[in-house]
Amino acid sequence: MTTALSNTIFILGGARSGKSRFAENLVVATGLDRHYLATGRAWDEEMQARIEQHRADRGPSWTTHEEPLDLVGKLAAIDGDGRIVLVDCLTLWVTNLMMEERDMAAEFAGLVDFVGQEKARLVFVSNEVGLGIVPDNRMARDFRDHAGRLHQMIAAKAAEVYFIAAGLPLKMKG
């Protein structure tokens, strides 16, 4: 069993549950140098508009980094004392890895190995996708399974884990 690490917070919830807002508020409350690491890609105009809205909502007090694939490399590059890094979100990262046919086990292991070695505080946000019906196609089932495995790995290492529903946090660990 992996021991919890004090620098890591993991926030799960469904789509539009309020998890990103909750995470951003946690980050702001720390008073640390804020970094936002976005994993999303603008595959279409609607997603581009969402990305632009998120940037505008955060405002200029955040340093934004965008990295759809090399999450560990980007985290290592921006790591530092006195910083807090919000990674939003792990499920988009899983999607990107799947689309690029990356080695999921190796990518997950790299991230899990990084957690605990960082100097900055880390806050991970992800969509809980395992509470609904079983997906009707192989790719969607693989996605759900990959996300579920990654969530278990990050939750095991996190000092705090929250589940967000209807904007309300349920503290599950810590």
PDB file of C-alpha atoms in Angstrom, residues 5-11 23 25-37 62 75 78-87 114-124 158-162 171 174:
ATOM      1  CA  LEU A   5       1.813  12.434   0.590  1.00  0.00           C
ATOM      2  CA  SER A   6       1.026  15.821   2.066  1.00  0.00           C
ATOM      3  CA  ASN A   7       1.552  17.826  -1.125  1.00  0.00           C
ATOM      4  CA  THR A   8      -1.131  16.138  -3.233  1.00  0.00           C
ATOM      5  CA  ILE A   9      -4.878  16.748  -3.402  1.00  0.00           C
ATOM      6  CA  PHE A  10      -7.139  14.743  -5.716  1.00  0.00           C
ATOM      7  CA  ILE A  11     -10.596  16.006  -6.719  1.00  0.00           C
ATOM      8  CA  ALA A  23     -10.025  23.080  -6.981  1.00  0.00           C
ATOM      9  CA  ASN A  25     -10.705  27.978  -4.747  1.00  0.00           C
ATOM     10  CA  LEU A  26      -8.452  25.587  -2.823  1.00  0.00           C
ATOM     11  CA  VAL A  27      -5.448  26.771  -4.816  1.00  0.00           C
ATOM     12  CA  VAL A  28      -6.233  30.466  -4.326  1.00  0.00           C
ATOM     13  CA  ALA A  29      -6.660  29.946  -0.559  1.00  0.00           C
ATOM     14  CA  THR A  30      -3.075  28.671  -0.242  1.00  0.00           C
ATOM     15  CA  GLY A  31      -1.558  32.011  -1.260  1.00  0.00           C
ATOM     16  CA  LEU A  32       1.130  30.139  -3.200  1.00  0.00           C
ATOM     17  CA  ASP A  33       2.341  30.972  -6.726  1.00  0.00           C
ATOM     18  CA  ARG A  34      -0.503  29.557  -8.887  1.00  0.00           C
ATOM     19  CA  HIS A  35       0.095  27.415 -11.941  1.00  0.00           C
ATOM     20  CA  TYR A  36      -2.618  25.847 -14.045  1.00  0.00           C
ATOM     21  CA  LEU A  37      -1.638  22.868 -16.196  1.00  0.00           C
ATOM     22  CA  TRP A  62      -2.511  32.282 -12.785  1.00  0.00           C
ATOM     23  CA  LEU A  75       5.219  19.097 -14.122  1.00  0.00           C
ATOM     24  CA  ILE A  78       7.460  23.986 -13.617  1.00  0.00           C
ATOM     25  CA  ASP A  79       8.082  22.320 -10.243  1.00  0.00           C
ATOM     26  CA  GLY A  80       9.392  24.564  -7.490  1.00  0.00           C
ATOM     27  CA  ASP A  81       9.123  25.562  -3.861  1.00  0.00           C
ATOM     28  CA  GLY A  82       6.355  28.037  -3.090  1.00  0.00           C
ATOM     29  CA  ARG A  83       4.224  26.909  -6.033  1.00  0.00           C
ATOM     30  CA  ILE A  84       0.966  25.071  -6.373  1.00  0.00           C
ATOM     31  CA  VAL A  85       0.054  23.355  -9.641  1.00  0.00           C
ATOM     32  CA  LEU A  86      -3.536  22.561 -10.580  1.00  0.00           C
ATOM     33  CA  VAL A  87      -3.744  19.822 -13.223  1.00  0.00           C
ATOM     34  CA  PHE A 114       6.605  11.806  -9.827  1.00  0.00           C
ATOM     35  CA  VAL A 115       3.965  12.338  -7.136  1.00  0.00           C
ATOM     36  CA  GLY A 116       5.859  12.539  -3.878  1.00  0.00           C
ATOM     37  CA  GLN A 117       9.081  13.817  -5.405  1.00  0.00           C
ATOM     38  CA  GLU A 118       7.711  17.248  -6.330  1.00  0.00           C
ATOM     39  CA  LYS A 119       8.540  20.451  -4.500  1.00  0.00           C
ATOM     40  CA  ALA A 120       5.291  22.199  -5.465  1.00  0.00           C
ATOM     41  CA  ARG A 121       1.900  21.260  -4.072  1.00  0.00           C
ATOM     42  CA  LEU A 122      -0.176  19.358  -6.613  1.00  0.00           C
ATOM     43  CA  VAL A 123      -3.928  19.398  -7.146  1.00  0.00           C
ATOM     44  CA  PHE A 124      -5.329  16.909  -9.649  1.00  0.00           C
ATOM     45  CA  ALA A 158      -2.879  11.800  -2.282  1.00  0.00           C
ATOM     46  CA  ALA A 159      -3.093  13.244   1.205  1.00  0.00           C
ATOM     47  CA  GLU A 160      -6.616  14.492   0.519  1.00  0.00           C
ATOM     48  CA  VAL A 161      -9.311  13.205  -1.835  1.00  0.00           C
ATOM     49  CA  TYR A 162     -12.615  14.962  -2.494  1.00  0.00           C
ATOM     50  CA  LYS A 171     -14.016  14.689   1.756  1.00  0.00           C
ATOM     51  CA  GLY A 174      -7.395  13.242   4.714  1.00  0.00           C
TER      52      GLY A 174
END
